[in-house]
DNA sequence: GGATTTGAACTGACCAGTCAGTCTAAAAGT
DNA sequence: ACTTTTAGACTGACTGGTCAGTTCAAATCC
């Protein structure tokens, strides 16, 4: 079969009009799905609900994605991509602990902007036996490795002890920021980002003894 | 609804947790449910599966628990109870940072012993709109407050700066231990508890600047 | 002999995925 | 111009299957 696109040759491919419509629909579906799944979990969220929230017919979901799981997996990829880019950009140009600090702030900002995504991320990351599990782990490791790289740099610069367990510390920093951010939004949303970042920053800048 | 324990009065107060036969069954159901739900999530786990894994008939599940949700909620209570007790006991008799350190170790031990429970805990804690959500939050706060109490003590003893944000730091410590432990079990299970605890301990003992 | 468990059948709601058909805008035909 | 064709995007009723929860008589345990 294969569409047999009749080669719309024409002037500068106007085809864009159609595909931008499609990507707008996909975006709406991502947004609907991320909040619903964060609230209820993957299995408890029905495709009908997602479609309704997105203001779209059920069939459209299946026109745009192969399956419910596929929608979810692409959503995951999309979100983690945004996070990794944000962290990398935040750390750029700075060095060592300055960079770590900037990344922590970027992490907080990201979670504040996409709280549902963060919820969904914690909920699914350490889960085993799921179809999208490998995807998620790979992307998570990519993210943590951005932190690890900065720590390694700080060690090289003598800002941190040379025998620091970089891997473990990266996990610790990641977990710290994640849980602090989620608790912040869940329990003390009135506090400002600067406030939270200040508190976190002090912990991050602590000197390792010995 | 409300077990209405038929008070098996009998010799030496068996009144506790009804007959031991029944509580053995409940225990088996807890264990079956916790692993299945950790792997698949609550909605994706069927009662038939739980019964089968526990080596029990489906009818037995409903003889012992009012519903699937009820089983889950009691499971949650049971698990968080164990954790809180373990943390409190670990910190007892020690003071300040020593206590914090011991609690971190107890946390690691708990998660190593009940990894499924830990998975399930992270997956559900920041979730909104669930029936058992309030239960879970209350119990989580109880746990974090054990950490906060120790931090406050350390501040009072001058081991930590007096203007430390105790609440935020408690969240941070909690998240650090949680994520480090989960990553440990998921990615480097061959490392020893002492090893992991050593790495974590150094981070916890870091001195706050200023 | 009462408490507990078994096992199997049943129901009714719910839900992922399908499919035949509609709509629209733009390309092709005349 | 203006009609016809094409195809991408979308629709929603429908299907086949799944599962929580019920029921209960018979078996088993203490």
Tab-separated table of C-alpha atoms (C1' of nucleotides) in Angstrom:
chain	number	residue	atom	x	y	z
A	1	UNK	CA	0.000	0.000	0.000
A	2	UNK	CA	2.137	2.924	1.198
A	3	UNK	CA	0.197	6.111	0.627
A	4	UNK	CA	1.640	6.618	-2.812
A	5	UNK	CA	2.032	10.287	-2.155
A	6	UNK	CA	1.349	11.885	-5.513
A	7	UNK	CA	4.410	14.012	-5.045
A	8	UNK	CA	2.943	17.410	-4.248
A	9	UNK	CA	5.956	18.767	-6.028
A	10	UNK	CA	4.530	22.267	-6.228
A	11	UNK	CA	6.263	25.298	-4.715
A	12	UNK	CA	7.913	25.180	-1.277
A	13	UNK	CA	6.131	22.194	0.215
A	14	UNK	CA	2.821	23.532	1.408
A	15	UNK	CA	2.340	20.097	2.929
A	16	UNK	CA	3.383	21.798	6.164
A	17	UNK	CA	-0.151	23.070	6.707
A	18	UNK	CA	-1.528	19.609	7.174
A	19	UNK	CA	1.260	18.277	9.323
A	20	UNK	CA	1.120	21.264	11.627
A	21	UNK	CA	-2.525	20.524	12.216
A	22	UNK	CA	-1.595	17.025	13.120
A	23	UNK	CA	1.144	18.037	15.487
A	24	UNK	CA	-1.234	20.445	17.183
A	25	UNK	CA	-3.567	17.519	17.813
A	26	UNK	CA	-0.743	15.424	19.167
A	27	UNK	CA	0.236	18.242	21.475
A	28	UNK	CA	-3.310	18.438	22.831
A	29	UNK	CA	-3.279	14.700	23.383
A	30	UNK	CA	0.036	14.874	25.234
A	31	UNK	CA	-1.300	17.526	27.535
A	32	UNK	CA	-4.501	15.682	28.236
A	33	UNK	CA	-2.742	12.388	28.799
A	34	UNK	CA	-0.006	13.700	31.059
A	35	UNK	CA	-2.360	15.179	33.623
A	36	UNK	CA	-4.778	12.279	33.607
A	37	UNK	CA	-2.068	9.665	33.907
A	38	UNK	CA	-0.298	11.616	36.625
A	39	UNK	CA	-3.509	11.710	38.603
A	40	UNK	CA	-4.797	8.227	38.028
A	41	UNK	CA	-1.985	6.125	36.675
A	42	UNK	CA	-1.658	4.596	33.241
A	43	UNK	CA	-4.068	1.690	33.550
A	44	UNK	CA	-6.741	3.628	35.333
A	45	UNK	CA	-6.828	6.252	32.613
A	46	UNK	CA	-9.064	5.419	29.688
A	47	UNK	CA	-8.519	6.431	26.115
A	48	UNK	CA	-12.020	7.883	26.096
A	49	UNK	CA	-11.062	10.210	28.936
A	50	UNK	CA	-7.919	11.344	27.168
A	51	UNK	CA	-9.818	12.021	23.974
A	52	UNK	CA	-12.538	13.912	25.780
A	53	UNK	CA	-10.085	16.065	27.722
A	54	UNK	CA	-8.224	16.847	24.514
A	55	UNK	CA	-11.496	17.757	22.801
A	56	UNK	CA	-11.010	15.130	20.155
A	57	UNK	CA	-12.740	11.919	19.095
A	58	UNK	CA	-11.466	8.590	20.250
A	59	UNK	CA	-10.621	7.564	16.744
A	60	UNK	CA	-8.254	10.498	16.470
A	61	UNK	CA	-6.149	9.089	19.244
A	62	UNK	CA	-5.697	5.941	17.192
A	63	UNK	CA	-5.128	7.906	14.061
A	64	UNK	CA	-2.198	9.650	15.715
A	65	UNK	CA	-0.787	6.886	17.866
A	66	UNK	CA	-0.566	3.154	17.417
A	67	UNK	CA	-1.921	2.408	20.861
A	68	UNK	CA	-2.458	3.780	24.311
A	69	UNK	CA	1.008	2.577	25.354
A	70	UNK	CA	2.535	4.146	22.307
A	71	UNK	CA	1.003	7.503	23.141
A	72	UNK	CA	2.414	7.194	26.617
A	73	UNK	CA	5.848	6.193	25.450
A	74	UNK	CA	6.117	9.097	23.047
A	75	UNK	CA	4.931	11.391	25.787
A	76	UNK	CA	7.724	10.118	28.003
A	77	UNK	CA	10.327	10.653	25.327
A	78	UNK	CA	9.080	14.136	24.663
A	79	UNK	CA	9.157	15.125	28.332
A	80	UNK	CA	12.533	13.674	29.207
A	81	UNK	CA	13.960	15.317	26.143
A	82	UNK	CA	12.817	18.703	27.403
A	83	UNK	CA	14.315	18.067	30.833
A	84	UNK	CA	17.686	16.929	29.583
A	85	UNK	CA	17.989	19.903	27.280
A	86	UNK	CA	16.993	22.286	30.071
A	87	UNK	CA	19.622	20.849	32.398
A	88	UNK	CA	22.357	20.952	29.818
A	89	UNK	CA	21.586	24.518	28.878
A	90	UNK	CA	21.474	25.590	32.496
A	91	UNK	CA	24.903	24.185	33.186
A	92	UNK	CA	26.506	25.600	30.089
A	93	UNK	CA	29.154	28.247	30.528
A	94	UNK	CA	29.374	27.686	34.252
A	95	UNK	CA	31.762	25.419	35.990
A	96	UNK	CA	31.774	22.980	38.869
A	97	UNK	CA	29.485	23.746	41.753
A	98	UNK	CA	28.113	26.846	40.030
A	99	UNK	CA	26.921	24.610	37.282
A	100	UNK	CA	25.411	22.109	39.699
A	101	UNK	CA	23.558	24.905	41.385
A	102	UNK	CA	22.183	26.225	38.121
A	103	UNK	CA	21.041	22.759	37.178
A	104	UNK	CA	19.226	22.326	40.446
A	105	UNK	CA	17.370	25.534	39.732
A	106	UNK	CA	16.550	24.380	36.234
A	107	UNK	CA	15.254	21.143	37.715
A	108	UNK	CA	12.982	23.023	40.070
A	109	UNK	CA	11.737	25.198	37.251
A	110	UNK	CA	11.041	22.219	35.075
A	111	UNK	CA	9.063	20.473	37.765
A	112	UNK	CA	7.115	23.597	38.552
A	113	UNK	CA	6.247	23.982	34.881
A	114	UNK	CA	5.370	20.336	34.308
A	115	UNK	CA	4.355	18.974	37.706
A	116	UNK	CA	2.263	16.239	36.167
A	117	UNK	CA	5.169	15.004	34.179
A	118	UNK	CA	7.320	14.857	37.282
A	119	UNK	CA	4.677	12.870	39.149
A	120	UNK	CA	4.344	10.465	36.335
A	121	UNK	CA	8.079	10.147	36.078
A	122	UNK	CA	8.583	9.112	39.699
A	123	UNK	CA	5.631	6.830	39.533
A	124	UNK	CA	6.976	4.891	36.590
A	125	UNK	CA	10.753	5.002	36.775
A	126	UNK	CA	11.404	2.266	39.271
A	127	UNK	CA	8.533	0.124	38.112
A	128	UNK	CA	9.536	-3.174	36.559
A	129	UNK	CA	7.788	-5.304	33.944
A	130	UNK	CA	6.293	-2.533	31.905
A	131	UNK	CA	6.564	-2.215	28.173
A	132	UNK	CA	8.047	1.271	28.224
A	133	UNK	CA	10.324	0.476	31.119
A	134	UNK	CA	13.542	0.218	29.154
A	135	UNK	CA	12.873	3.426	27.302
A	136	UNK	CA	12.321	5.214	30.560
A	137	UNK	CA	15.437	3.865	32.193
A	138	UNK	CA	17.646	4.839	29.321
A	139	UNK	CA	16.344	8.371	29.324
A	140	UNK	CA	16.619	8.640	33.065
A	141	UNK	CA	20.222	7.540	32.937
A	142	UNK	CA	20.906	10.124	30.311
A	143	UNK	CA	19.546	12.769	32.635
A	144	UNK	CA	21.449	11.586	35.682
A	145	UNK	CA	24.625	11.415	33.640
A	146	UNK	CA	24.336	15.130	32.952
A	147	UNK	CA	24.563	15.645	36.705
A	148	UNK	CA	27.361	13.118	37.023
A	149	UNK	CA	29.395	14.919	34.374
A	150	UNK	CA	29.211	18.158	36.314
A	151	UNK	CA	30.209	16.431	39.527
A	152	UNK	CA	33.187	14.841	37.819
A	153	UNK	CA	34.200	18.267	36.603
A	154	UNK	CA	33.961	19.674	40.118
A	155	UNK	CA	36.136	16.841	41.377
A	156	UNK	CA	38.711	17.564	38.686
A	157	UNK	CA	38.720	21.219	39.696
A	158	UNK	CA	39.385	20.268	43.291
A	159	UNK	CA	36.044	21.603	44.489
A	160	UNK	CA	35.071	18.156	45.692
A	161	UNK	CA	37.203	15.368	47.160
A	162	UNK	CA	38.817	13.159	44.554
A	163	UNK	CA	37.481	9.924	46.018
A	164	UNK	CA	33.861	11.049	45.821
A	165	UNK	CA	31.469	8.398	44.547
A	166	UNK	CA	30.229	10.368	41.568
A	167	UNK	CA	27.571	7.905	40.535
A	168	UNK	CA	26.007	7.668	43.952
A	169	UNK	CA	26.223	11.397	44.532
A	170	UNK	CA	24.530	12.105	41.230
A	171	UNK	CA	21.653	9.858	42.267
A	172	UNK	CA	21.502	11.581	45.609
A	173	UNK	CA	21.382	15.060	44.072
A	174	UNK	CA	18.791	13.966	41.582
A	175	UNK	CA	16.610	12.472	44.304
A	176	UNK	CA	17.038	15.458	46.524
A	177	UNK	CA	15.889	17.929	43.908
A	178	UNK	CA	13.047	15.689	42.798
A	179	UNK	CA	11.578	15.081	46.228
A	180	UNK	CA	12.106	18.622	47.443
A	181	UNK	CA	10.345	19.942	44.367
A	182	UNK	CA	7.414	17.557	44.626
A	183	UNK	CA	6.997	18.272	48.323
A	184	UNK	CA	7.226	21.972	47.665
A	185	UNK	CA	4.441	21.884	45.101
A	186	UNK	CA	2.326	19.482	47.101
A	187	UNK	CA	2.633	21.026	50.541
A	188	UNK	CA	4.003	24.559	50.381
A	189	UNK	CA	3.168	25.890	46.934
A	190	UNK	CA	3.122	29.435	48.287
A	191	UNK	CA	6.894	29.484	48.732
A	192	UNK	CA	8.833	31.054	45.899
A	193	UNK	CA	11.236	29.288	43.629
A	194	UNK	CA	14.059	31.488	44.902
A	195	UNK	CA	13.253	30.489	48.420
A	196	UNK	CA	13.326	26.780	47.697
A	197	UNK	CA	16.346	27.091	45.492
A	198	UNK	CA	18.165	28.979	48.228
A	199	UNK	CA	17.562	26.202	50.726
A	200	UNK	CA	18.574	23.524	48.298
A	201	UNK	CA	21.601	25.465	47.193
A	202	UNK	CA	23.000	25.583	50.709
A	203	UNK	CA	22.792	21.825	50.945
A	204	UNK	CA	24.501	21.394	47.606
A	205	UNK	CA	27.339	23.727	48.487
A	206	UNK	CA	28.098	21.951	51.724
A	207	UNK	CA	31.712	20.904	52.004
A	208	UNK	CA	32.499	17.248	52.170
A	209	UNK	CA	34.491	16.464	55.301
A	210	UNK	CA	37.757	14.556	55.057
B	1	UNK	CA	-16.915	-3.165	56.216
B	2	UNK	CA	-15.139	-3.151	59.540
B	3	UNK	CA	-14.050	-6.733	60.047
B	4	UNK	CA	-16.285	-7.214	63.084
B	5	UNK	CA	-13.725	-9.546	64.589
B	6	UNK	CA	-15.751	-12.268	66.236
B	7	UNK	CA	-13.522	-12.016	69.298
B	8	UNK	CA	-12.006	-15.479	69.553
B	9	UNK	CA	-11.499	-14.630	73.220
B	10	UNK	CA	-9.646	-17.867	73.994
B	11	UNK	CA	-6.476	-18.175	76.094
B	12	UNK	CA	-3.679	-15.606	76.267
B	13	UNK	CA	-5.083	-12.673	74.395
B	14	UNK	CA	-5.295	-13.962	70.886
B	15	UNK	CA	-7.675	-11.057	70.438
B	16	UNK	CA	-4.779	-9.393	68.701
B	17	UNK	CA	-5.190	-9.671	64.952
B	18	UNK	CA	-7.831	-12.388	65.148
B	19	UNK	CA	-6.778	-15.989	64.736
B	20	UNK	CA	-3.239	-16.661	63.663
B	21	UNK	CA	-4.543	-18.722	60.793
B	22	UNK	CA	-6.388	-15.767	59.428
B	23	UNK	CA	-3.512	-13.384	59.899
B	24	UNK	CA	-1.217	-15.809	58.120
B	25	UNK	CA	-3.549	-15.676	55.152
B	26	UNK	CA	-3.622	-11.913	55.272
B	27	UNK	CA	0.152	-11.847	55.375
B	28	UNK	CA	0.353	-14.026	52.286
B	29	UNK	CA	-2.065	-11.726	50.530
B	30	UNK	CA	-0.037	-8.658	51.490
B	31	UNK	CA	3.091	-10.194	50.079
B	32	UNK	CA	1.446	-11.252	46.865
B	33	UNK	CA	-0.252	-7.909	46.397
B	34	UNK	CA	2.769	-5.763	47.147
B	35	UNK	CA	4.966	-7.328	44.492
B	36	UNK	CA	2.283	-7.458	41.850
B	37	UNK	CA	1.181	-3.894	42.415
B	38	UNK	CA	4.759	-2.650	42.486
B	39	UNK	CA	5.358	-4.264	39.131
B	40	UNK	CA	2.145	-3.449	37.362
B	41	UNK	CA	0.374	-0.760	39.283
B	42	UNK	CA	-2.867	-1.010	41.203
B	43	UNK	CA	-5.355	-0.990	38.361
B	44	UNK	CA	-3.421	-3.361	36.180
B	45	UNK	CA	-3.259	-5.967	38.917
B	46	UNK	CA	-6.246	-8.298	39.101
B	47	UNK	CA	-7.646	-9.891	42.198
B	48	UNK	CA	-7.384	-13.275	40.525
B	49	UNK	CA	-3.654	-12.756	40.115
B	50	UNK	CA	-3.210	-11.768	43.730
B	51	UNK	CA	-5.125	-14.801	44.919
B	52	UNK	CA	-3.187	-17.118	42.674
B	53	UNK	CA	0.185	-15.730	43.724
B	54	UNK	CA	-0.808	-16.033	47.366
B	55	UNK	CA	-1.907	-19.611	46.790
B	56	UNK	CA	-5.406	-18.864	47.964
B	57	UNK	CA	-8.878	-18.904	46.470
B	58	UNK	CA	-10.429	-15.722	45.230
B	59	UNK	CA	-13.230	-16.044	47.740
B	60	UNK	CA	-10.663	-15.894	50.505
B	61	UNK	CA	-9.544	-12.471	49.414
B	62	UNK	CA	-13.070	-11.211	49.873
B	63	UNK	CA	-13.481	-13.078	53.111
B	64	UNK	CA	-10.463	-11.202	54.488
B	65	UNK	CA	-10.831	-7.808	52.871
B	66	UNK	CA	-13.813	-5.751	51.880
B	67	UNK	CA	-12.425	-4.923	48.444
B	68	UNK	CA	-9.320	-4.695	46.351
B	69	UNK	CA	-8.815	-1.072	47.439
B	70	UNK	CA	-9.270	-2.050	51.042
B	71	UNK	CA	-6.587	-4.702	50.764
B	72	UNK	CA	-4.277	-2.134	49.249
B	73	UNK	CA	-4.973	0.487	51.861
B	74	UNK	CA	-4.314	-1.885	54.721
B	75	UNK	CA	-1.159	-2.982	52.994
B	76	UNK	CA	-0.018	0.630	52.856
B	77	UNK	CA	-0.730	1.190	56.531
B	78	UNK	CA	1.082	-1.969	57.463
B	79	UNK	CA	4.180	-1.075	55.461
B	80	UNK	CA	4.501	2.531	56.538
B	81	UNK	CA	4.043	1.430	60.124
B	82	UNK	CA	7.024	-0.871	59.806
B	83	UNK	CA	9.150	1.884	58.290
B	84	UNK	CA	8.333	4.489	60.899
B	85	UNK	CA	9.045	2.091	63.723
B	86	UNK	CA	12.330	1.034	62.116
B	87	UNK	CA	13.460	4.648	61.766
B	88	UNK	CA	12.518	5.576	65.310
B	89	UNK	CA	14.272	2.575	66.756
B	90	UNK	CA	17.382	3.234	64.698
B	91	UNK	CA	17.650	6.787	65.970
B	92	UNK	CA	17.026	5.936	69.592
B	93	UNK	CA	19.852	6.423	72.040
B	94	UNK	CA	21.937	8.324	69.510
B	95	UNK	CA	22.032	12.044	69.069
B	96	UNK	CA	22.182	14.568	66.270
B	97	UNK	CA	24.052	13.575	63.177
B	98	UNK	CA	24.803	10.127	64.575
B	99	UNK	CA	21.115	9.544	64.764
B	100	UNK	CA	20.537	10.840	61.248
B	101	UNK	CA	23.184	8.521	59.977
B	102	UNK	CA	21.669	5.517	61.708
B	103	UNK	CA	18.275	6.374	60.291
B	104	UNK	CA	19.680	6.567	56.791
B	105	UNK	CA	21.056	3.089	57.262
B	106	UNK	CA	17.746	1.853	58.592
B	107	UNK	CA	16.079	3.386	55.546
B	108	UNK	CA	18.431	1.557	53.212
B	109	UNK	CA	17.848	-1.685	55.068
B	110	UNK	CA	14.115	-1.270	54.918
B	111	UNK	CA	14.136	-0.623	51.207
B	112	UNK	CA	16.433	-3.559	50.596
B	113	UNK	CA	14.106	-5.804	52.576
B	114	UNK	CA	10.906	-4.528	50.998
B	115	UNK	CA	11.910	-3.151	47.614
B	116	UNK	CA	8.436	-3.641	46.220
B	117	UNK	CA	6.939	-1.601	48.967
B	118	UNK	CA	9.361	1.215	48.285
B	119	UNK	CA	8.516	1.190	44.590
B	120	UNK	CA	4.872	1.272	45.317
B	121	UNK	CA	5.361	4.047	47.820
B	122	UNK	CA	7.096	6.376	45.374
B	123	UNK	CA	4.620	5.521	42.710
B	124	UNK	CA	1.634	6.522	44.810
B	125	UNK	CA	2.776	9.233	47.182
B	126	UNK	CA	2.612	12.250	44.931
B	127	UNK	CA	-0.370	10.983	43.029
B	128	UNK	CA	-3.549	13.000	43.458
B	129	UNK	CA	-7.171	11.940	43.174
B	130	UNK	CA	-6.843	8.485	44.604
B	131	UNK	CA	-8.977	7.046	47.353
B	132	UNK	CA	-6.067	6.121	49.594
B	133	UNK	CA	-4.209	9.305	48.876
B	134	UNK	CA	-4.898	11.014	52.179
B	135	UNK	CA	-3.931	7.946	54.154
B	136	UNK	CA	-0.660	7.792	52.331
B	137	UNK	CA	0.173	11.451	52.768
B	138	UNK	CA	-0.473	11.394	56.468
B	139	UNK	CA	1.775	8.439	56.943
B	140	UNK	CA	4.463	9.915	54.763
B	141	UNK	CA	4.423	13.110	56.798
B	142	UNK	CA	4.751	11.085	59.931
B	143	UNK	CA	7.852	9.459	58.517
B	144	UNK	CA	9.434	12.674	57.318
B	145	UNK	CA	8.735	14.265	60.669
B	146	UNK	CA	10.876	11.624	62.340
B	147	UNK	CA	13.744	12.899	60.230
B	148	UNK	CA	12.824	16.510	60.904
B	149	UNK	CA	12.877	15.900	64.645
B	150	UNK	CA	16.416	14.596	64.470
B	151	UNK	CA	17.528	17.535	62.369
B	152	UNK	CA	16.006	19.960	64.853
B	153	UNK	CA	17.911	18.222	67.581
B	154	UNK	CA	21.164	18.532	65.653
B	155	UNK	CA	20.494	22.235	65.185
B	156	UNK	CA	19.874	22.631	68.899
B	157	UNK	CA	23.157	20.850	69.606
B	158	UNK	CA	24.998	23.247	67.328
B	159	UNK	CA	25.907	20.549	64.856
B	160	UNK	CA	23.988	22.326	62.147
B	161	UNK	CA	23.474	26.055	61.548
B	162	UNK	CA	20.574	27.514	63.476
B	163	UNK	CA	18.895	29.028	60.440
B	164	UNK	CA	18.682	25.699	58.610
B	165	UNK	CA	15.368	25.075	56.874
B	166	UNK	CA	14.526	21.917	58.762
B	167	UNK	CA	11.435	21.054	56.777
B	168	UNK	CA	13.125	21.353	53.427
B	169	UNK	CA	16.215	19.549	54.587
B	170	UNK	CA	14.162	16.673	55.914
B	171	UNK	CA	12.521	16.329	52.500
B	172	UNK	CA	15.919	16.465	50.867
B	173	UNK	CA	17.359	13.764	53.096
B	174	UNK	CA	14.319	11.607	52.622
B	175	UNK	CA	14.507	11.951	48.851
B	176	UNK	CA	18.212	11.346	48.803
B	177	UNK	CA	17.973	8.078	50.697
B	178	UNK	CA	14.964	6.941	48.724
B	179	UNK	CA	16.411	7.548	45.292
B	180	UNK	CA	19.873	6.305	46.173
B	181	UNK	CA	18.388	3.101	47.532
B	182	UNK	CA	16.149	2.497	44.544
B	183	UNK	CA	18.960	3.180	42.121
B	184	UNK	CA	21.237	0.917	44.083
B	185	UNK	CA	18.833	-1.997	43.903
B	186	UNK	CA	17.906	-1.349	40.313
B	187	UNK	CA	21.329	-0.706	38.831
B	188	UNK	CA	24.090	-1.857	41.164
B	189	UNK	CA	22.591	-4.551	43.377
B	190	UNK	CA	25.997	-6.156	43.784
B	191	UNK	CA	27.247	-3.325	45.986
B	192	UNK	CA	26.991	-3.937	49.712
B	193	UNK	CA	24.810	-2.032	52.093
B	194	UNK	CA	27.909	-0.832	53.950
B	195	UNK	CA	29.314	0.515	50.736
B	196	UNK	CA	26.193	2.471	49.863
B	197	UNK	CA	25.701	3.620	53.402
B	198	UNK	CA	29.289	4.842	53.502
B	199	UNK	CA	28.790	7.001	50.430
B	200	UNK	CA	25.524	8.378	51.678
B	201	UNK	CA	26.929	8.985	55.110
B	202	UNK	CA	29.637	11.256	53.768
B	203	UNK	CA	27.051	13.399	52.060
B	204	UNK	CA	24.968	13.607	55.192
B	205	UNK	CA	27.897	14.617	57.356
B	206	UNK	CA	28.932	17.423	55.068
B	207	UNK	CA	29.241	20.732	56.835
B	208	UNK	CA	26.933	23.525	55.889
B	209	UNK	CA	28.920	26.575	54.859
B	210	UNK	CA	28.163	29.958	56.352
C	1	DG	C1'	-19.251	-26.917	65.824
C	2	DG	C1'	-18.016	-22.586	64.475
C	3	DA	C1'	-14.478	-20.171	61.882
C	4	DT	C1'	-12.165	-20.238	57.726
C	5	DT	C1'	-11.237	-21.541	53.158
C	6	DT	C1'	-12.374	-23.411	48.662
C	7	DG	C1'	-13.720	-23.232	43.853
C	8	DA	C1'	-16.475	-22.347	40.401
C	9	DA	C1'	-20.143	-20.043	38.207
C	10	DC	C1'	-22.222	-15.702	37.218
C	11	DT	C1'	-23.187	-10.723	36.261
C	12	DG	C1'	-22.781	-6.298	34.785
C	13	DA	C1'	-19.938	-2.554	33.989
C	14	DC	C1'	-16.207	-0.981	31.578
C	15	DC	C1'	-12.737	-0.409	27.988
C	16	DA	C1'	-9.015	-0.920	24.149
C	17	DG	C1'	-9.081	-1.073	19.690
C	18	DT	C1'	-11.663	-1.156	14.961
C	19	DC	C1'	-13.813	0.467	10.913
C	20	DA	C1'	-16.839	2.459	7.609
C	21	DG	C1'	-17.822	6.757	6.692
C	22	DT	C1'	-17.551	12.283	6.888
C	23	DC	C1'	-15.201	16.543	6.213
C	24	DT	C1'	-11.997	19.762	4.104
C	25	DA	C1'	-8.650	21.877	1.498
C	26	DA	C1'	-5.917	21.743	-2.063
C	27	DA	C1'	-4.341	19.547	-6.544
C	28	DA	C1'	-5.723	18.140	-11.227
C	29	DG	C1'	-8.546	18.223	-14.963
C	30	DT	C1'	-11.254	20.705	-18.657
D	1	DA	C1'	-13.467	29.598	-13.573
D	2	DC	C1'	-15.437	25.717	-11.883
D	3	DT	C1'	-15.841	20.854	-11.449
D	4	DT	C1'	-13.811	16.548	-9.999
D	5	DT	C1'	-10.489	13.825	-7.583
D	6	DT	C1'	-7.451	12.802	-3.928
D	7	DA	C1'	-5.895	12.054	0.526
D	8	DG	C1'	-4.988	13.413	5.063
D	9	DA	C1'	-7.419	14.214	9.326
D	10	DC	C1'	-11.011	13.118	12.076
D	11	DT	C1'	-15.399	10.792	13.839
D	12	DG	C1'	-18.187	7.765	16.939
D	13	DA	C1'	-20.939	3.599	17.126
D	14	DC	C1'	-19.703	-0.949	17.748
D	15	DT	C1'	-17.263	-5.373	19.261
D	16	DG	C1'	-14.968	-8.718	21.853
D	17	DG	C1'	-12.916	-9.357	25.872
D	18	DT	C1'	-11.735	-8.484	30.756
D	19	DC	C1'	-12.430	-8.020	35.538
D	20	DA	C1'	-14.330	-6.584	40.299
D	21	DG	C1'	-17.327	-8.198	43.047
D	22	DT	C1'	-21.141	-11.793	44.412
D	23	DT	C1'	-22.882	-16.071	45.789
D	24	DC	C1'	-22.909	-20.420	47.951
D	25	DA	C1'	-22.563	-25.247	48.997
D	26	DA	C1'	-19.030	-28.203	50.234
D	27	DA	C1'	-14.556	-29.092	52.341
D	28	DT	C1'	-11.101	-28.249	56.002
D	29	DC	C1'	-9.236	-26.697	60.101
D	30	DC	C1'	-9.027	-25.795	65.244
